[in-house]
Short mmCIF file of C-alpha atoms in Angstrom, two decimals:
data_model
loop_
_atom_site.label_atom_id
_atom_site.label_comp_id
_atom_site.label_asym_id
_atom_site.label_seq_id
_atom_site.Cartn_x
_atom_site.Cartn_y
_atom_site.Cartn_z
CA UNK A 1475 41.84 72.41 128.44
CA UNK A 1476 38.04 73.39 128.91
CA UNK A 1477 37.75 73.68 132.97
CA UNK A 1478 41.24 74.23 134.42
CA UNK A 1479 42.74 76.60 135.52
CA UNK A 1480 44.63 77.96 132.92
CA UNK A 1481 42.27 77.20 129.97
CA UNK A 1482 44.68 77.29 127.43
CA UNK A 1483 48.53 78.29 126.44
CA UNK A 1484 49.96 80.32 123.28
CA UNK A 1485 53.28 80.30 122.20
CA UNK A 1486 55.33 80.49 119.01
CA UNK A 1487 57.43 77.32 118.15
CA UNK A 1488 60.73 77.51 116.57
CA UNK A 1489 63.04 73.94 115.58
CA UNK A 1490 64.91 73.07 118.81
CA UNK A 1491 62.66 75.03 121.48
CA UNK A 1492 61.42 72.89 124.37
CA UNK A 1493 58.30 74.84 126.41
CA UNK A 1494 56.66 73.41 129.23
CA UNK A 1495 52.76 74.10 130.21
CA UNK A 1496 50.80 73.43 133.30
CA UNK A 1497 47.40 72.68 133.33
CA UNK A 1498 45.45 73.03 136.85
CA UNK A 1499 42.22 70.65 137.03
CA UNK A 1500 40.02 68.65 139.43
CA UNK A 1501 40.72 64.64 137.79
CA UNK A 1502 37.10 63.75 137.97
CA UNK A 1503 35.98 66.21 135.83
CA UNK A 1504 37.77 64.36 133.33
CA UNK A 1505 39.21 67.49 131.00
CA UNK A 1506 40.34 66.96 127.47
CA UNK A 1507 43.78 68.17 126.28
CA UNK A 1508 43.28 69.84 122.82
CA UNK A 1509 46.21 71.08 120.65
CA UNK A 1510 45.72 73.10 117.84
CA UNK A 1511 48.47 74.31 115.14
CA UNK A 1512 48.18 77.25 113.92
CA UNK A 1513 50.90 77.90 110.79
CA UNK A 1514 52.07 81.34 110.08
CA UNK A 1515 53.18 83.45 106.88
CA UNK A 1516 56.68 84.60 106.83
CA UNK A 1517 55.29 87.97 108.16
CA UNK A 1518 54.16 86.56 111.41
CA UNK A 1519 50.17 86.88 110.28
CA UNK A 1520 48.67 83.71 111.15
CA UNK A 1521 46.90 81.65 108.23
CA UNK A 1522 43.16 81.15 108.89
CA UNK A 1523 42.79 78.59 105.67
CA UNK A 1524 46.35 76.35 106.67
CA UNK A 1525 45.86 74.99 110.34
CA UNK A 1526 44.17 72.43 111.91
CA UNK A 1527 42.92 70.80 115.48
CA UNK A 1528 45.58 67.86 114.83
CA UNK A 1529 45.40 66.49 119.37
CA UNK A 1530 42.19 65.25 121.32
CA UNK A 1531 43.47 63.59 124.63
CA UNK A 1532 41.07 62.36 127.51
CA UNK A 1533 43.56 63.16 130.48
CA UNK A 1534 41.62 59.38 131.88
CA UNK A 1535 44.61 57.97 129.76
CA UNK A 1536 47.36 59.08 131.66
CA UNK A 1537 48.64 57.57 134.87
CA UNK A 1538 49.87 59.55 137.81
CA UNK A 1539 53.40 59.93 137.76
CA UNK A 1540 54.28 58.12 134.58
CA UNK A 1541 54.97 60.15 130.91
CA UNK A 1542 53.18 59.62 127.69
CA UNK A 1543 55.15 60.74 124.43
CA UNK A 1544 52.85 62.34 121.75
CA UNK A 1545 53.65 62.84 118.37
CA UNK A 1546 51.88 65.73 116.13
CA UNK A 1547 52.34 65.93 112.22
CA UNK A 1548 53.67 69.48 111.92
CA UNK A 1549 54.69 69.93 107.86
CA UNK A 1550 55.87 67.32 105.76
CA UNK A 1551 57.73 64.75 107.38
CA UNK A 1552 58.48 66.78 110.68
CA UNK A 1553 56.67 66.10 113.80
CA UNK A 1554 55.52 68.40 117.06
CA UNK A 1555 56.82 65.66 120.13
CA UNK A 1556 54.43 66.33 123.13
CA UNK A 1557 55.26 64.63 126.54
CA UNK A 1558 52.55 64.37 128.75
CA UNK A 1559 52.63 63.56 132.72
CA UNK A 1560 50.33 64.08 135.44
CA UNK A 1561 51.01 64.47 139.43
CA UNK A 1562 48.96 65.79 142.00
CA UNK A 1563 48.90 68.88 142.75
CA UNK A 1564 51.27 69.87 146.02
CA UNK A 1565 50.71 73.33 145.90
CA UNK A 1566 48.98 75.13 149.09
CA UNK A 1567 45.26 75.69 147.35
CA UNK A 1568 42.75 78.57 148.49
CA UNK A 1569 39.85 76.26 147.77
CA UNK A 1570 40.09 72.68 148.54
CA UNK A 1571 38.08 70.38 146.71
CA UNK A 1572 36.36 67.26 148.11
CA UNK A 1573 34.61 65.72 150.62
CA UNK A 1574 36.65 64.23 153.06
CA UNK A 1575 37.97 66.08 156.06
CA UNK A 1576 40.82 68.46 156.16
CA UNK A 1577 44.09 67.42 157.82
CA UNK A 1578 43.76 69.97 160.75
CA UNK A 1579 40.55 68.28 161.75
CA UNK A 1580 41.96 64.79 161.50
CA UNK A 1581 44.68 66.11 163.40
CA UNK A 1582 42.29 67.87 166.11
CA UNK A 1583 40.71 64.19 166.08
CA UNK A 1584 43.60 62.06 166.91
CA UNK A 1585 44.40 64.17 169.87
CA UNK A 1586 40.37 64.32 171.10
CA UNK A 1587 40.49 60.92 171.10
CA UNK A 1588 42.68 60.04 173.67
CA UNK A 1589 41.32 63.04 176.06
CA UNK A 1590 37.77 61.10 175.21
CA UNK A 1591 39.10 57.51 176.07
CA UNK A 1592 40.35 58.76 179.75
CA UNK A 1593 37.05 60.54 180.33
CA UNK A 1594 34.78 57.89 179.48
CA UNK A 1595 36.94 55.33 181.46
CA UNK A 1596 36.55 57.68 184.81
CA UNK A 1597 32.96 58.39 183.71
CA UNK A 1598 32.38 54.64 183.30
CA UNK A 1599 34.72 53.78 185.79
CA UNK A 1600 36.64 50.58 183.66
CA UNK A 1601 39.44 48.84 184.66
CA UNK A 1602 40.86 48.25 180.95
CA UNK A 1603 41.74 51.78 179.00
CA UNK A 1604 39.59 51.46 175.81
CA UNK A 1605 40.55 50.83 172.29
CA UNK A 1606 40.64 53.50 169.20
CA UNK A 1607 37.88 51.64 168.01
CA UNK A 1608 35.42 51.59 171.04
CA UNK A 1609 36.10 55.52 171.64
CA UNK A 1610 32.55 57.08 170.18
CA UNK A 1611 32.06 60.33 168.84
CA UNK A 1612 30.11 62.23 170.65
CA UNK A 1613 28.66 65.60 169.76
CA UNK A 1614 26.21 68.45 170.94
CA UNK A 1615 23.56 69.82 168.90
CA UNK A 1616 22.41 73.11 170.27
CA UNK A 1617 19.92 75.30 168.56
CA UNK A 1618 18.73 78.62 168.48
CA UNK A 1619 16.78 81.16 170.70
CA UNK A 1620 18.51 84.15 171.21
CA UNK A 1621 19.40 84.91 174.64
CA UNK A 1622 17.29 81.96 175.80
CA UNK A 1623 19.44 79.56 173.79
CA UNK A 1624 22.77 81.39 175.05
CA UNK A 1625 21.97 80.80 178.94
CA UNK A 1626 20.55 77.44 178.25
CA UNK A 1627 24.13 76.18 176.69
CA UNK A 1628 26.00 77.51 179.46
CA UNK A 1629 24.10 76.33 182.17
CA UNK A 1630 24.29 72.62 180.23
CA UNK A 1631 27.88 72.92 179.69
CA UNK A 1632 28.30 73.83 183.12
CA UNK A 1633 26.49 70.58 184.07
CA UNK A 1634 28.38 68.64 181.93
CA UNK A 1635 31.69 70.02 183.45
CA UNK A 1636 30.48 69.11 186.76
CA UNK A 1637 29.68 65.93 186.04
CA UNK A 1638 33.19 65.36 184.38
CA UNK A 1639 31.60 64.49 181.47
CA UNK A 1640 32.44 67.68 178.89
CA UNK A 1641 35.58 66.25 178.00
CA UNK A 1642 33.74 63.23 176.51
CA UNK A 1643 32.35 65.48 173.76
CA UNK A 1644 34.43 65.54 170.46
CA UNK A 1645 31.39 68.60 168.57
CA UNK A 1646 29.81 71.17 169.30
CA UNK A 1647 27.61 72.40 166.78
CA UNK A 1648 25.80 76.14 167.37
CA UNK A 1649 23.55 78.32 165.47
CA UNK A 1650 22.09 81.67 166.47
CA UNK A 1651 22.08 82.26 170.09
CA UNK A 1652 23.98 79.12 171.23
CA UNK A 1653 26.55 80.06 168.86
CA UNK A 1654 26.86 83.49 170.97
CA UNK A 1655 27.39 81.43 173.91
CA UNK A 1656 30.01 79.40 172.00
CA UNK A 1657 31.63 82.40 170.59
CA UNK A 1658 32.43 83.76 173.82
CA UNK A 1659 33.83 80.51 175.69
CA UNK A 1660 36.69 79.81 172.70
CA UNK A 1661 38.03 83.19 173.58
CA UNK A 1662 39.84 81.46 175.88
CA UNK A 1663 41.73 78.50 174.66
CA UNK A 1664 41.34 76.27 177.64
CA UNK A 1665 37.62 77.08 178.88
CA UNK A 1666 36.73 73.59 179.05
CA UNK A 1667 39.42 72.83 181.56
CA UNK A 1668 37.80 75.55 184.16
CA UNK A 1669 34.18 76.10 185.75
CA UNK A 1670 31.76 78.33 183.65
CA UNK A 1671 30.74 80.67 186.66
CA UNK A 1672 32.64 83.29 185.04
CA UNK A 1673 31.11 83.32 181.73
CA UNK A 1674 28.20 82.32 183.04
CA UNK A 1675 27.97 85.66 185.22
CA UNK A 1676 29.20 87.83 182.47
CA UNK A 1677 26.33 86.94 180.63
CA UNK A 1678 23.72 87.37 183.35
CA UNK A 1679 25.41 90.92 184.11
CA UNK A 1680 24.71 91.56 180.37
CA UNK A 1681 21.36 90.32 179.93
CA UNK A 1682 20.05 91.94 183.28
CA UNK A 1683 21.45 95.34 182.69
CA UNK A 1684 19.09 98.65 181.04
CA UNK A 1685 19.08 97.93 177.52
CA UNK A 1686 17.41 101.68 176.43
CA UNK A 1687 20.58 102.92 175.14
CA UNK A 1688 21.58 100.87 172.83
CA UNK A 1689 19.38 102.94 169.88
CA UNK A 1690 20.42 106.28 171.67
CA UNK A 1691 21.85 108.79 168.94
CA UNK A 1692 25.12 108.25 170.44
CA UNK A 1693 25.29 104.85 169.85
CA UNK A 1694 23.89 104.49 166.46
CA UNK A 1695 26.61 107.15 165.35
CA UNK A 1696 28.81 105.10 166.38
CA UNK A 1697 27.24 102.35 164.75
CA UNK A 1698 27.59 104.31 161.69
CA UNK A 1699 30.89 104.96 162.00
CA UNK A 1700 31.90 101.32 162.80
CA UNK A 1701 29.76 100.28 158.92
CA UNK A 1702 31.52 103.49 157.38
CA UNK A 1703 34.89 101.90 158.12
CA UNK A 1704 33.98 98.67 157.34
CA UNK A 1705 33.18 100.16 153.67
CA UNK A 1706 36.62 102.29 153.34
CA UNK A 1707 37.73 98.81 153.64
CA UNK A 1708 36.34 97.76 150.93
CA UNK A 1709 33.86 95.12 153.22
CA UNK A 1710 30.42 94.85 151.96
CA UNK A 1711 27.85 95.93 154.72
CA UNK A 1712 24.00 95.30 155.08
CA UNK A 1713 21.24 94.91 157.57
CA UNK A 1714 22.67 92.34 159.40
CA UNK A 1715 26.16 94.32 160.21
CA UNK A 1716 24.10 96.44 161.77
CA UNK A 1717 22.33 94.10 164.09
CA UNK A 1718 25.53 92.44 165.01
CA UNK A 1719 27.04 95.70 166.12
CA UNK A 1720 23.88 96.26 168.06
CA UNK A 1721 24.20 93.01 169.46
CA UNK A 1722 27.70 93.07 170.61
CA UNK A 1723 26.72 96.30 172.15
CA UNK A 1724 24.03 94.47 174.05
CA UNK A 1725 25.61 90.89 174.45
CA UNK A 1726 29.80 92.87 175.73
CA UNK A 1727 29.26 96.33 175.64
CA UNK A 1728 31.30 97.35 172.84
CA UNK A 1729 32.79 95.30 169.12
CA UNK A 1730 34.89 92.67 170.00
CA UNK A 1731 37.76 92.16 167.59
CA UNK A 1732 37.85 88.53 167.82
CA UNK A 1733 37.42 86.28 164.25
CA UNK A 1734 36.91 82.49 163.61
CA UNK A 1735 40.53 82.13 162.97
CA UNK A 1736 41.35 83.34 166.24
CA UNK A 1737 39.36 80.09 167.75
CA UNK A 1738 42.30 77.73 166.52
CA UNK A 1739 43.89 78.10 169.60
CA UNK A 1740 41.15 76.36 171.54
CA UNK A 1741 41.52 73.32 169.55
CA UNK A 1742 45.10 72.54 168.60
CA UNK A 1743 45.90 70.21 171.22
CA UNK A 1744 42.32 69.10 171.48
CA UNK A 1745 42.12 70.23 174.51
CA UNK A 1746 37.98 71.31 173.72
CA UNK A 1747 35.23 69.86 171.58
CA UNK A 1748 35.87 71.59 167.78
CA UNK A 1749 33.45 74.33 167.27
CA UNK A 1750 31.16 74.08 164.17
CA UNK A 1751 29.24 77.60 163.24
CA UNK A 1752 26.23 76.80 161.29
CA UNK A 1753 25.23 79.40 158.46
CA UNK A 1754 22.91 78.80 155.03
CA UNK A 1755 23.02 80.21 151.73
CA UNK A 1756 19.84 81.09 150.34
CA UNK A 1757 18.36 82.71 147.30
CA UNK A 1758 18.24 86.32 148.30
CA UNK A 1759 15.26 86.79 145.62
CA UNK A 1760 13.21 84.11 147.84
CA UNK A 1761 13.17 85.95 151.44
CA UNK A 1762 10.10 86.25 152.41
CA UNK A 1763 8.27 82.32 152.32
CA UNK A 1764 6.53 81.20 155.81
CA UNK A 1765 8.16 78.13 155.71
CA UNK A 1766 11.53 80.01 156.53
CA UNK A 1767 11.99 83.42 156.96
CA UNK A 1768 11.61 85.69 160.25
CA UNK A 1769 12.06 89.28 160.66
CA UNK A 1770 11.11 89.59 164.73
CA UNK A 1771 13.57 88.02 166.44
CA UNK A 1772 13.57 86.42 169.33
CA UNK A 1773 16.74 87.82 170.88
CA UNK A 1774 15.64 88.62 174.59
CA UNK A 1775 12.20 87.55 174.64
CA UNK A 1776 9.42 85.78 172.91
CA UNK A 1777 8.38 87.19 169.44
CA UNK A 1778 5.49 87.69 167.02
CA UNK A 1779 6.22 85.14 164.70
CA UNK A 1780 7.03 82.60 167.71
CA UNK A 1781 2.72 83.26 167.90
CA UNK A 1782 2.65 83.32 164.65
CA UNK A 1783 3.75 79.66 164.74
CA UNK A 1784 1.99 78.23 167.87
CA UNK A 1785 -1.35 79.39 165.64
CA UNK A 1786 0.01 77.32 162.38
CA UNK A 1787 1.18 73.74 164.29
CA UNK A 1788 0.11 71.08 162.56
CA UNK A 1789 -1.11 68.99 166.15
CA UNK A 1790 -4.61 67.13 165.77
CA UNK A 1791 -6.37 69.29 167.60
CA UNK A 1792 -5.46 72.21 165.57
CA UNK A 1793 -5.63 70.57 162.31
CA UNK A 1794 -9.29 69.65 163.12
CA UNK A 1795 -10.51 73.48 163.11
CA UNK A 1796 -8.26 74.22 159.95
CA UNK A 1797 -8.26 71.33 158.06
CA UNK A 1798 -9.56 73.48 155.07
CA UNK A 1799 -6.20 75.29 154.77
CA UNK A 1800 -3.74 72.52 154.47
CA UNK A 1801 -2.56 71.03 151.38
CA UNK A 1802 -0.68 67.67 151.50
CA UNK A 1803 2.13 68.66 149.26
CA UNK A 1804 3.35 65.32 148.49
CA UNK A 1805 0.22 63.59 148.25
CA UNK A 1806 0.85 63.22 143.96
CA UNK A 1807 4.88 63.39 144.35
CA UNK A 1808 6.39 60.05 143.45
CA UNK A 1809 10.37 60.58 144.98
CA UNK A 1810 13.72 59.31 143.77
CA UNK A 1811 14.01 55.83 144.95
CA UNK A 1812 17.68 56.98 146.49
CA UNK A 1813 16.21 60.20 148.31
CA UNK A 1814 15.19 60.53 151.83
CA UNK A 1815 11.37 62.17 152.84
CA UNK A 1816 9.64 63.51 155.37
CA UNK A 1817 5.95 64.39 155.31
CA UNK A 1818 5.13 67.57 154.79
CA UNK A 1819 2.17 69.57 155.26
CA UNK A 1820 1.22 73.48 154.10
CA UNK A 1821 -0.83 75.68 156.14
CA UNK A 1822 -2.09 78.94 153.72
CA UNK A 1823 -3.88 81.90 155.17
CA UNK A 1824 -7.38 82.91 153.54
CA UNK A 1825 -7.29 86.34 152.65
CA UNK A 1826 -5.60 89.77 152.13
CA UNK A 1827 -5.43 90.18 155.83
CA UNK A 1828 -3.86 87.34 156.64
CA UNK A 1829 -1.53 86.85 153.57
CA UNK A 1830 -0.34 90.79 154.61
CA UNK A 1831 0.10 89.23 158.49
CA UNK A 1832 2.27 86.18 157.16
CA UNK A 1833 4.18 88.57 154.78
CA UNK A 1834 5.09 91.02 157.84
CA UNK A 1835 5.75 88.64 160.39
CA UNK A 1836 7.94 86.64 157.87
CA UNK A 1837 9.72 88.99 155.71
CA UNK A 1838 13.87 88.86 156.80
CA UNK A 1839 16.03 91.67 155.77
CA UNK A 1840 18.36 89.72 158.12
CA UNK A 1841 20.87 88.39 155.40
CA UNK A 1842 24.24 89.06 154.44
CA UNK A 1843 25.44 89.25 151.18
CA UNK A 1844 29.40 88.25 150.65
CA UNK A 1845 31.75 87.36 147.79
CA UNK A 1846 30.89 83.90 146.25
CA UNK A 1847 34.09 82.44 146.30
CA UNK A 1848 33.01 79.35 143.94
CA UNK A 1849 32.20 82.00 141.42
CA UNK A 1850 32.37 79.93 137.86
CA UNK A 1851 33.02 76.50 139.69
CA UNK A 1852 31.11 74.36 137.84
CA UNK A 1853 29.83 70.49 139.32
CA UNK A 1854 30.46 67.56 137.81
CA UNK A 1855 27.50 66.80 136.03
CA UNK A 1856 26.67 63.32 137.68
CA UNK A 1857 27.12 65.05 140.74
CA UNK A 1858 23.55 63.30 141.79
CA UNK A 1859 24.77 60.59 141.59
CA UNK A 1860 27.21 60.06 143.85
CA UNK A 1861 26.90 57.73 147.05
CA UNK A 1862 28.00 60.64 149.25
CA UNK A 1863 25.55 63.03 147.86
CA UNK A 1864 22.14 63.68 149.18
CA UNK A 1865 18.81 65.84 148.65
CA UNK A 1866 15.32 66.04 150.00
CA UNK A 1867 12.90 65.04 147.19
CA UNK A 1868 11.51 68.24 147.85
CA UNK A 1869 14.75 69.64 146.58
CA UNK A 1870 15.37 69.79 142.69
CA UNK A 1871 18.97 71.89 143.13
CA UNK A 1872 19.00 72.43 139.06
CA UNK A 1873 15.37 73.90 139.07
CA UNK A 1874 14.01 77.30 140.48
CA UNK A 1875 14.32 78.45 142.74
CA UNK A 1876 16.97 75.60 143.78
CA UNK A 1877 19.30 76.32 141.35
CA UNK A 1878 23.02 76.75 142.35
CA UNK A 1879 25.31 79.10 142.25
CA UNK A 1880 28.03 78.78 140.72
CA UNK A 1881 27.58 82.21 138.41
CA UNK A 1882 26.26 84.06 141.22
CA UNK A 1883 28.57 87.59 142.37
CA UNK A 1884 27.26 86.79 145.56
CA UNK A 1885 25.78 84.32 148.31
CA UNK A 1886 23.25 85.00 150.90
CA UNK A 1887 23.70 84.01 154.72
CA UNK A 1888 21.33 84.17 156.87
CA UNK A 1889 20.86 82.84 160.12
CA UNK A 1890 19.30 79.38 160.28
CA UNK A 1891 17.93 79.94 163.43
CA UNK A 1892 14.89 82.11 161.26
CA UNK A 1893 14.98 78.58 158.33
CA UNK A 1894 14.78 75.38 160.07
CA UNK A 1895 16.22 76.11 163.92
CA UNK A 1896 18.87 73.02 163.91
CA UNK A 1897 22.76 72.79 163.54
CA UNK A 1898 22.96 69.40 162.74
CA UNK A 1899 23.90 69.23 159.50
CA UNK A 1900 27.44 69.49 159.88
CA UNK A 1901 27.30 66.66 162.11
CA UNK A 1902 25.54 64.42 159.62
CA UNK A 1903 28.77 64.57 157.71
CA UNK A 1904 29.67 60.80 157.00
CA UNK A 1905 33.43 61.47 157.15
CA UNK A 1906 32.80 62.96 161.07
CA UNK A 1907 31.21 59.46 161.98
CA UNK A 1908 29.57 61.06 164.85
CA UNK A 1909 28.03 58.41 167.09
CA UNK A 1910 25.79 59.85 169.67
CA UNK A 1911 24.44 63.48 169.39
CA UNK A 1912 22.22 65.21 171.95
CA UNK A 1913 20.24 67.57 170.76
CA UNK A 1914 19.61 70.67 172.85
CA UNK A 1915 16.30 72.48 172.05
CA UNK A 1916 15.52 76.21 173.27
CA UNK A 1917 12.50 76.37 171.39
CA UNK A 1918 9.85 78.83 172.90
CA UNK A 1919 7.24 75.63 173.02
CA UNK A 1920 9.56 72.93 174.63
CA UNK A 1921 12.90 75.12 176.14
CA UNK A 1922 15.92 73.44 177.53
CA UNK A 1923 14.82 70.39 175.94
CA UNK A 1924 17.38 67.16 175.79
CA UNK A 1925 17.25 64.16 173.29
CA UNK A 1926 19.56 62.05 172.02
CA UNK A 1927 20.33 60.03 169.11
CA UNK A 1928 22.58 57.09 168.47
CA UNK A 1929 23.82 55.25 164.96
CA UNK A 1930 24.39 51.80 164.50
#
């Protein structure tokens, strides 16, 4: 069975044995069950010119929990009985496959919603308790900036809490420096029922103190020895382990030993917003494109490519004195008629000196290579097609340098904070039927930020 688990099953029959086999496959791939006889000589040695493919069966045929009998012409006027069933599968999977959410976050939900309903009836102050159905979800989008975007989430958190109005948030969705600032508050497991003065200090403490030694010999041996460990343990390190120890120097002092998994706590009563951690895979082979990539970060201060930027927006005024350097990049594109667009516009530099300026100020070694865990998971190939799935028209996933990566050893993370700046796509997840998001923007050109967006 091309696609399953198991692929396929050998065994010797003998008159009178009963075998069973189990087959492990997603149903809408829609797998074939092939049989094939193979007879044998008296010595054992199987007969290449005496066998034959004698079973094709589309698995569409069978229905959940009911048997099929089979019958396969063996020799003469004795027949190979197959019985065929199908159930789904019970087992506790490492990889769960589809699209709708997983029962922990339904779970998470259920409770949220009733700690939402009492907070929006104070905030609003009604007299009736509100339905299921006329409790929104509500979520925060907060996006990147280093240390700017860190203090700018806690001091609008704080402000939230004061207002008694945190506890009507069901997301909060982080990437780069706001997710520092989210990191640290789901260490403890009922922040959002407390005032944020004392992270909120912590952090100021941190980001006021002498920062000269944290590239002193003595700390980058330790650094080393940290990555050295890591690789004993047979954890891949790069670049970016190195920043992050750097960073937790910076950001706590020392390496905090504190994972994702550690965060369930926070949430299993519901008793905060659920925590989403945005990260991207991209093509580690395509690194180094203006569009996307950043090597000077912004992690305590403004940076060279946050100029580098201001010089290339696309405003009137600006477009006016370089109007010779854009290209309209969709001006002869005719999209899908189910795909969503934005216009888009290309600003090139003229020259060896400023194609070398682009490529320095937007060259990232900042990604992280781990284990692709869908290694050899192959998509179903009207994938496209389905209502729930969605692509720019900019975005040919089965062309280069799209392609995915299913064959891949490995998949690149990076930071989206240095790609696009946002964290909303897990919120544009149908199946979350987030209502109302506010975005929170720590951009260099418009910080702290606040706009909001509602669906019908």
């Amino acid at each position: 069975m091309k696609g399953s688990c198991e692929d396929s099953w050998q065994t010797t029959l003998e008159s009178g044995l009963v075998e069973a086999f189990h087959f492990h496959y997603p149903t809408y791939w829609e797998p074939e069950l092939n049989a094939h006889l193979q007879h044998c000589s008296r010595d054992g040695k199987q007969d290449q010119w005496n066998s034959s493919a004698t079973l094709t069966m589309p698995l569409k045929l069978l229905s959940e929990g009911q048997e099929m009998t089979v019958n396969i012409p063996a020799s003469g006027d004795t027949n190979l009985e197959l019985k065929l069933h199908t159930n789904t599968c019970s087992e506790h999977l490492d990889v769960r496959l589809g699209v709708d959410l997983c029962g922990k976050e339904k779970s998470f939900l259920h409770k949220r919603q009733q700690l939402v309903a009492a907070a929006l009836k104070n905030a609003l102050q009604l007299e009736d308790d509100l339905l299921d159905h006329e409790v929104p979800v509500v979520a925060i989008m907060a996006l990147g900036g280093g240390c700017r975007a860190m203090a700018g989430l806690y001091g609008q958190l704080s402000g939230l809490k004061k207002l008694d109005l945190l506890d009507c948030i069901t997301y909060i969705s982080g990437a780069s420096g706001s997710a520092w600032a989210m990191s640290n508050l789901y260490e403890d497991a009922n922040w959002s029922r407390k005032e944020l003065e004392r992270p909120i200090n912590d952090a100021k403490k941190q980001m006021t103190k002498n920062k000269t030694s944290t590239f002193s010999l003595e700390h980058l041996m330790d650094y080393q020895r940290k990555l050295s460990q890591r690789s004993k343990e047979s954890i891949s390190t790069s670049f970016n382990d190195l920043q992050a120890v750097a960073l937790e120097n910076i950001l706590h002092d020392k390496v905090r030993d504190f994972k994702l998994s550690d965060q369930q706590k926070a949430v299993n009563q519901g008793q905060n917003p659920l925590p989403l951690y945005f990260a991207l895979n991209v093509k580690e082979n395509q690194m180094s494109t203006l569009d996307f990539n950043a090597l000077w970060s912004n992690t305590l201060a403004a940076n060279l490519l946050d100029v580098w930027n201001n010089l290339s927006h696309t405003d009137e005024s600006w477009q006016q004195l370089i109007q010779s350097k854009i290209r309209n990049t969709e001006r002869n594109c005719v999209p899908p008629e189910s795909s969503t667009s934005l216009g888009t516009s290309w600003m090139y530099p003229d020259g060896l000196r400023l194609s070398m300026l682009r490529d320095t100020l937007t060259h990232c070694p900042l990604h992280h290579p781990v284990p692709n865990f869908l290694k050899g998971f192959q998509m179903h190939k009207d994938y496209c097609q389905e209502s729930q799935f969605s692509m720019w028209k900019d975005c040919q996933l089965d062309q280069s340098p799209n392609r995915l990566t299913p064959s891949e050893d490995d998949i690149c993370l990076v930071d989206p904070a240095y790609f696009i700046n946002t964290s909303c796509p897990p919120l544009l997840r149908q199946e979350r039927k987030v209502d109302i998001i506010f975005s929170f923007d720590y951009s260099l050109d418009r910080p702290f930020q606040v706009s909001f967006t509602m669906s019908c």
